[in-house]
mmCIF file of C-alpha atoms in Angstrom:
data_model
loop_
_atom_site.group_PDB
_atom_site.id
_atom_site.type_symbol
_atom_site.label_atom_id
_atom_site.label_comp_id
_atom_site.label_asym_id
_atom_site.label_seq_id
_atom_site.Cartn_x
_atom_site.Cartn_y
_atom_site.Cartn_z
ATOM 1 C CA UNK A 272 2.961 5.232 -18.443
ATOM 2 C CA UNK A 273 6.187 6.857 -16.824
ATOM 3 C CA UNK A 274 8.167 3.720 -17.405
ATOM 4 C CA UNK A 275 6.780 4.136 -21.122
ATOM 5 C CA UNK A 276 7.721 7.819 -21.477
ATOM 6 C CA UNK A 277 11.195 7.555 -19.996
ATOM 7 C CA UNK A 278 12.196 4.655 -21.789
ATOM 8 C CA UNK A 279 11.510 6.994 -24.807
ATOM 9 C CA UNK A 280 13.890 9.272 -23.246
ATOM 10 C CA UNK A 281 16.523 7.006 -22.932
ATOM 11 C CA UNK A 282 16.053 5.957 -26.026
ATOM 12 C CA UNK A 283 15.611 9.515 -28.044
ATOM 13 C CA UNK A 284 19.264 10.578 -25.783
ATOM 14 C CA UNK A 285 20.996 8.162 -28.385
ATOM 15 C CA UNK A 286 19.201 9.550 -31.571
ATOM 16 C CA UNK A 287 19.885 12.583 -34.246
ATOM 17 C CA UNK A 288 18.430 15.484 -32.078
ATOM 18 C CA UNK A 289 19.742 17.609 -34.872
ATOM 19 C CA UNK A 290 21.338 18.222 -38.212
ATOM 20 C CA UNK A 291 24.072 21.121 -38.225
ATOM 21 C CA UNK A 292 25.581 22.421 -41.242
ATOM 22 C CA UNK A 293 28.744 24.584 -40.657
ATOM 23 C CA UNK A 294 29.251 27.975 -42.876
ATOM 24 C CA UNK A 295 32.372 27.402 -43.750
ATOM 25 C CA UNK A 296 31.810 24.110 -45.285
ATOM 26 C CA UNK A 297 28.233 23.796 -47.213
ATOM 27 C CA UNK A 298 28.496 20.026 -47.891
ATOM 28 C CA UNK A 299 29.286 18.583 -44.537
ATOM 29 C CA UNK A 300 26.761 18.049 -41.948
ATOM 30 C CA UNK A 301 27.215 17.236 -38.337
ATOM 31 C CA UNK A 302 24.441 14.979 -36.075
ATOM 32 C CA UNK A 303 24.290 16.212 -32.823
ATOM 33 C CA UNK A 304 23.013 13.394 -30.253
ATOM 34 C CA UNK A 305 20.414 14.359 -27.517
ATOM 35 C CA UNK A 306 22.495 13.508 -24.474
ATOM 36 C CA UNK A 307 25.050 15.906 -26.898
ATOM 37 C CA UNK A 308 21.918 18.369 -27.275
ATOM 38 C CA UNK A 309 20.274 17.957 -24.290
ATOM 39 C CA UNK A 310 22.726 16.796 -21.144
ATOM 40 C CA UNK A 311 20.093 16.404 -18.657
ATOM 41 C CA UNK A 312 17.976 13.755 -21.096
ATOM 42 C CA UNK A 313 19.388 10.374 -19.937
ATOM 43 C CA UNK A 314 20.142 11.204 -16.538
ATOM 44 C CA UNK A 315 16.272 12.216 -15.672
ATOM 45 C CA UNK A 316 15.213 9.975 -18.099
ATOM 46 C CA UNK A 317 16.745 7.204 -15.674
ATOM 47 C CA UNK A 318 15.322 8.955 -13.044
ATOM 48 C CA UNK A 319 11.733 8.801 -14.004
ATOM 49 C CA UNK A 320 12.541 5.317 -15.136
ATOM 50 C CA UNK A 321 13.444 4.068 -11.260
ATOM 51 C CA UNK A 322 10.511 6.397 -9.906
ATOM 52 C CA UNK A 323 8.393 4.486 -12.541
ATOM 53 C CA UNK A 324 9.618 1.135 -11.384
ATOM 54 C CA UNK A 325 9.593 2.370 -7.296
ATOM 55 C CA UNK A 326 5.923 3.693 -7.371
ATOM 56 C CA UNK A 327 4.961 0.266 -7.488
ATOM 57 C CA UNK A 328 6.607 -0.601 -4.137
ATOM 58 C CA UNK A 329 6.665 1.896 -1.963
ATOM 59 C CA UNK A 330 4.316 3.142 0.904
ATOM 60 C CA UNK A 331 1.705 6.047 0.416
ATOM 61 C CA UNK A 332 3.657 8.989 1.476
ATOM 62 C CA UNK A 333 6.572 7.588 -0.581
ATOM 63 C CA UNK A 334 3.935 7.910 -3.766
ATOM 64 C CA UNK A 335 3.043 11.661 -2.810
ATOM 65 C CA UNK A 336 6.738 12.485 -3.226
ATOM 66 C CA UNK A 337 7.966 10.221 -5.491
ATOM 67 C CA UNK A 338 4.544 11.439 -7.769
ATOM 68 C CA UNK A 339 5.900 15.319 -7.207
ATOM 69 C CA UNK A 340 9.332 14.217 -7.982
ATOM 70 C CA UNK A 341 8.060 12.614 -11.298
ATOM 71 C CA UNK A 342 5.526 15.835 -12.428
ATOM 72 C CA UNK A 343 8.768 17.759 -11.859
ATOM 73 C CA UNK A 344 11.321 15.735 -14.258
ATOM 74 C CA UNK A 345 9.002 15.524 -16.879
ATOM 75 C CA UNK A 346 7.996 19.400 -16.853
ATOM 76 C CA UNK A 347 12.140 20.028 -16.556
ATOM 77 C CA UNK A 348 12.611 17.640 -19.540
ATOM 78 C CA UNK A 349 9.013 18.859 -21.420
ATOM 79 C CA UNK A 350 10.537 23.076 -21.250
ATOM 80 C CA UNK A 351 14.110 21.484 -21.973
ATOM 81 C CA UNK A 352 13.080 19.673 -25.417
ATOM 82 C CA UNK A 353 10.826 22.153 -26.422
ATOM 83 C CA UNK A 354 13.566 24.785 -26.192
ATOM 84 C CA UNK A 355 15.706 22.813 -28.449
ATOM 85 C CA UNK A 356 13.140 21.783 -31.309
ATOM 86 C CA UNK A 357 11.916 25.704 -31.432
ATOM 87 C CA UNK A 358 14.843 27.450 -31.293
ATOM 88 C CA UNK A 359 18.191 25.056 -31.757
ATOM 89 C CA UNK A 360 20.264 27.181 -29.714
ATOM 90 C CA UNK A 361 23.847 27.074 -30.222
ATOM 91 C CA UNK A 362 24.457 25.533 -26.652
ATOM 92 C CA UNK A 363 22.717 22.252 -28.030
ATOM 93 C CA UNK A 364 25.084 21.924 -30.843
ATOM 94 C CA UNK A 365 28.677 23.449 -29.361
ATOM 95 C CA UNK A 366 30.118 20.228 -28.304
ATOM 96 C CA UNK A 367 29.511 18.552 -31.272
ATOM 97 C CA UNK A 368 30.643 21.343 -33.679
ATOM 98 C CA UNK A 369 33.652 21.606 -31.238
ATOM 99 C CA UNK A 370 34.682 18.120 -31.601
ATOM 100 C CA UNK A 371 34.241 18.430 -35.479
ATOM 101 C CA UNK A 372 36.106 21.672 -35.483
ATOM 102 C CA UNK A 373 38.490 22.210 -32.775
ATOM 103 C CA UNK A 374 36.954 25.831 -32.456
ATOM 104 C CA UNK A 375 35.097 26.355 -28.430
ATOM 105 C CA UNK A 376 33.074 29.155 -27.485
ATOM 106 C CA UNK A 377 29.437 29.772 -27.964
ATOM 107 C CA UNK A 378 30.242 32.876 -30.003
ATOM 108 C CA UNK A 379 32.364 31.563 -32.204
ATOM 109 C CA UNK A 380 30.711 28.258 -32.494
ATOM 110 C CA UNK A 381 27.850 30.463 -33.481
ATOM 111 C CA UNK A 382 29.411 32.014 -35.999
ATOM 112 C CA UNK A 383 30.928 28.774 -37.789
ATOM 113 C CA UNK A 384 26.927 27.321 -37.877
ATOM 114 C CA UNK A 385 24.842 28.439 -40.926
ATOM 115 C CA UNK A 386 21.940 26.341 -40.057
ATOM 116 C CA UNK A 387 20.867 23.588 -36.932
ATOM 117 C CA UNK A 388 17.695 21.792 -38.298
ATOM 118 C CA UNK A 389 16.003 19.494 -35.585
ATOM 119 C CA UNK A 390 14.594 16.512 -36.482
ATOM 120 C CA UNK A 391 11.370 14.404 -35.312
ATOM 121 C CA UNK A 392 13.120 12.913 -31.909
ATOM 122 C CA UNK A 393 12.625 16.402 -29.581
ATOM 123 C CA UNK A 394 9.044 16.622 -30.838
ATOM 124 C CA UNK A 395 9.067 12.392 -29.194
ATOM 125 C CA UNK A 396 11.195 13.675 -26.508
ATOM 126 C CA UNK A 397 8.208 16.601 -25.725
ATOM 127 C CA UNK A 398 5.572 14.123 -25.717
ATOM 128 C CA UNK A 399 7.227 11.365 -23.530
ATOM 129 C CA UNK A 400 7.894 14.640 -21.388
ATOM 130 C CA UNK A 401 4.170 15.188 -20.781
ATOM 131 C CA UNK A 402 3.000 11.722 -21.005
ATOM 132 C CA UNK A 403 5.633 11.427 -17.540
ATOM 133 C CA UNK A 404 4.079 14.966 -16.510
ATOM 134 C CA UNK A 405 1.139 13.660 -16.598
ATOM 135 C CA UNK A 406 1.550 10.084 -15.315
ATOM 136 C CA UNK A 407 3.291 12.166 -11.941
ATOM 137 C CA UNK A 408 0.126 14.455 -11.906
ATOM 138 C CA UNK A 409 -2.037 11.417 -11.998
ATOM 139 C CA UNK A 410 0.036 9.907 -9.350
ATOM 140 C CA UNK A 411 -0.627 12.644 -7.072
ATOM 141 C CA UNK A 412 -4.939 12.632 -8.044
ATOM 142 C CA UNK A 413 -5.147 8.883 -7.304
ATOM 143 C CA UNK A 414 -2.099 8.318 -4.644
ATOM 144 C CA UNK A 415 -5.204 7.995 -1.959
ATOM 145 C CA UNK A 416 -6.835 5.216 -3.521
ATOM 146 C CA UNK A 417 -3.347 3.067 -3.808
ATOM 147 C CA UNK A 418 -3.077 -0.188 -1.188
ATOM 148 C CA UNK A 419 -0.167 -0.400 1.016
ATOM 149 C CA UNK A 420 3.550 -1.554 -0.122
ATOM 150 C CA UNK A 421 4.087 -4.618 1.925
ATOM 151 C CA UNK A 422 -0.443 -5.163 2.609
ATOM 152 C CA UNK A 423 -0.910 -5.960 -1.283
ATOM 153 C CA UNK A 424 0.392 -9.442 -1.619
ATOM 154 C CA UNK A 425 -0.374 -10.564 2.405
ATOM 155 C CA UNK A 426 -2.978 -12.418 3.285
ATOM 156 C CA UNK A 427 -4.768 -12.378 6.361
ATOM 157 C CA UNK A 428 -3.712 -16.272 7.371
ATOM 158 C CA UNK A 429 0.097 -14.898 6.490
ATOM 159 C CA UNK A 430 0.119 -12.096 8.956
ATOM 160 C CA UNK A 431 -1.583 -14.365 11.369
ATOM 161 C CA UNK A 432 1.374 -16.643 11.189
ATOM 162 C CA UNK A 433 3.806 -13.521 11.348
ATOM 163 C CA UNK A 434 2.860 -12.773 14.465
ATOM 164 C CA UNK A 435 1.976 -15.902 16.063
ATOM 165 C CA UNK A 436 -1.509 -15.817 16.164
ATOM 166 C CA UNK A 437 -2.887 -18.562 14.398
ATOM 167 C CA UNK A 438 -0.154 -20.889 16.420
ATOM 168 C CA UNK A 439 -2.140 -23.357 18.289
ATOM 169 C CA UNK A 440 -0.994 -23.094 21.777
ATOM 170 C CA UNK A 441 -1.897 -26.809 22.990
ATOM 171 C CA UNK A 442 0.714 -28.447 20.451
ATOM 172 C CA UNK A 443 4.313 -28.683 21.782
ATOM 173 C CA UNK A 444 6.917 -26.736 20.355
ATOM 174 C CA UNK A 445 9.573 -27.842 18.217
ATOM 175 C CA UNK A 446 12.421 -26.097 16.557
ATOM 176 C CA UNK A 447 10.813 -24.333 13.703
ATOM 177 C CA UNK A 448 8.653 -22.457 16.246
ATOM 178 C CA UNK A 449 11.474 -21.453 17.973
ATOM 179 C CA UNK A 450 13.228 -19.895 14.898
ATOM 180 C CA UNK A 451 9.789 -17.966 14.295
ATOM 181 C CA UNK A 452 10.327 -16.508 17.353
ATOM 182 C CA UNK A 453 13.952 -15.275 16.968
ATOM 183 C CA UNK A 454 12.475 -13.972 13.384
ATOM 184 C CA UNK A 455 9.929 -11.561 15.619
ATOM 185 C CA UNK A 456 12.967 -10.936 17.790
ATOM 186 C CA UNK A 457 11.544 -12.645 20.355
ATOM 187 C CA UNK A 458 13.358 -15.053 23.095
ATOM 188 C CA UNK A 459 12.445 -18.886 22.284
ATOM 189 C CA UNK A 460 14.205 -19.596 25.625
ATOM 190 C CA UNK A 461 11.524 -18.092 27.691
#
């Protein structure tokens, strides 16, 4: 589910966040981007997309953190989104209107916009927000119950053989045992 809710991220960072019309001219809109809106969208989008994708491999307390980490990137982008579809603050639209226009500074950027509509993509940013909220949270509920990084695909013959148990001791040794050994940093020559 986070690799679900951040690819929505990444996805809704390269979509209309919202629809500016400037006061000085009524017939000419501007769409402002959600990496233009929101800077922080792709970047911990990405992040809870690796997190997503390292949960699967990493050790238990790796999956404490990395579940903390993840709660926290998708409240950050959750307060972030719902910030911009409530209020549209001027700070989400000044680079774009400043590109259009030429004109920087919030206040007068402010004063150039008559109206910043959002459209549908921070209301999908909010949810993918909580759905990766709520994938960390879950994370950190069933993190106890998760097997071991490297113990899920062994088998107890293949750890045998790692460390030279299930070698029968009566046959003579040949090469390949000896390169076993050097593997487990042991010296064949002995």
């Amino acid at each position: 589910m986070i690799l679900l809710g951040a690819a929505v991220g990444v996805i809704s960072s390269t979509q209309t966040w919202l629809t500016v019309t400037l006061a000085s001219i009524e017939s000419e809109e501007l769409s402002v981007a959600g990496a233009d809106a929101l800077p922080l969208l792709a970047p911990l989008s990405l992040a809870a997309l690796a997190l997503g994708a390292a949960l699967t491999i990493v050790g238990r307390v790796l999956v404490y953190v990395f579940g903390v980490i993840t709660a926290a990137v998708g409240a950050i982008l959750a307060a972030a989104s719902v910030r911009i579809a409530a209020n549209a603050p001027v700070e989400s639209v000044a680079s774009t209107v400043t590109d259009a226009t030429g004109i920087t500074g919030l206040v007068a950027v402010g004063d150039l916009v008559a109206d910043a509509a959002p459209t549908v993509w921070p209301g999908v940013t909010v949810a993918a927000a909580v759905l990766i909220t709520a994938s960390g949270v879950f994370t950190l509920a069933t993190a106890h119950r998760w097997a071991g990084a490297g113990r899920r695909y062994r088998s107890a013959s293949a750890s045998e053989d790692a460390s030279g148990a299930g070698r029968d001791p009566s046959r003579p040794r040949d090469a390949i045992d000896s390169w076993d050994d050097l593997s487990r940093g042991e010296d064949p020559t002995n």
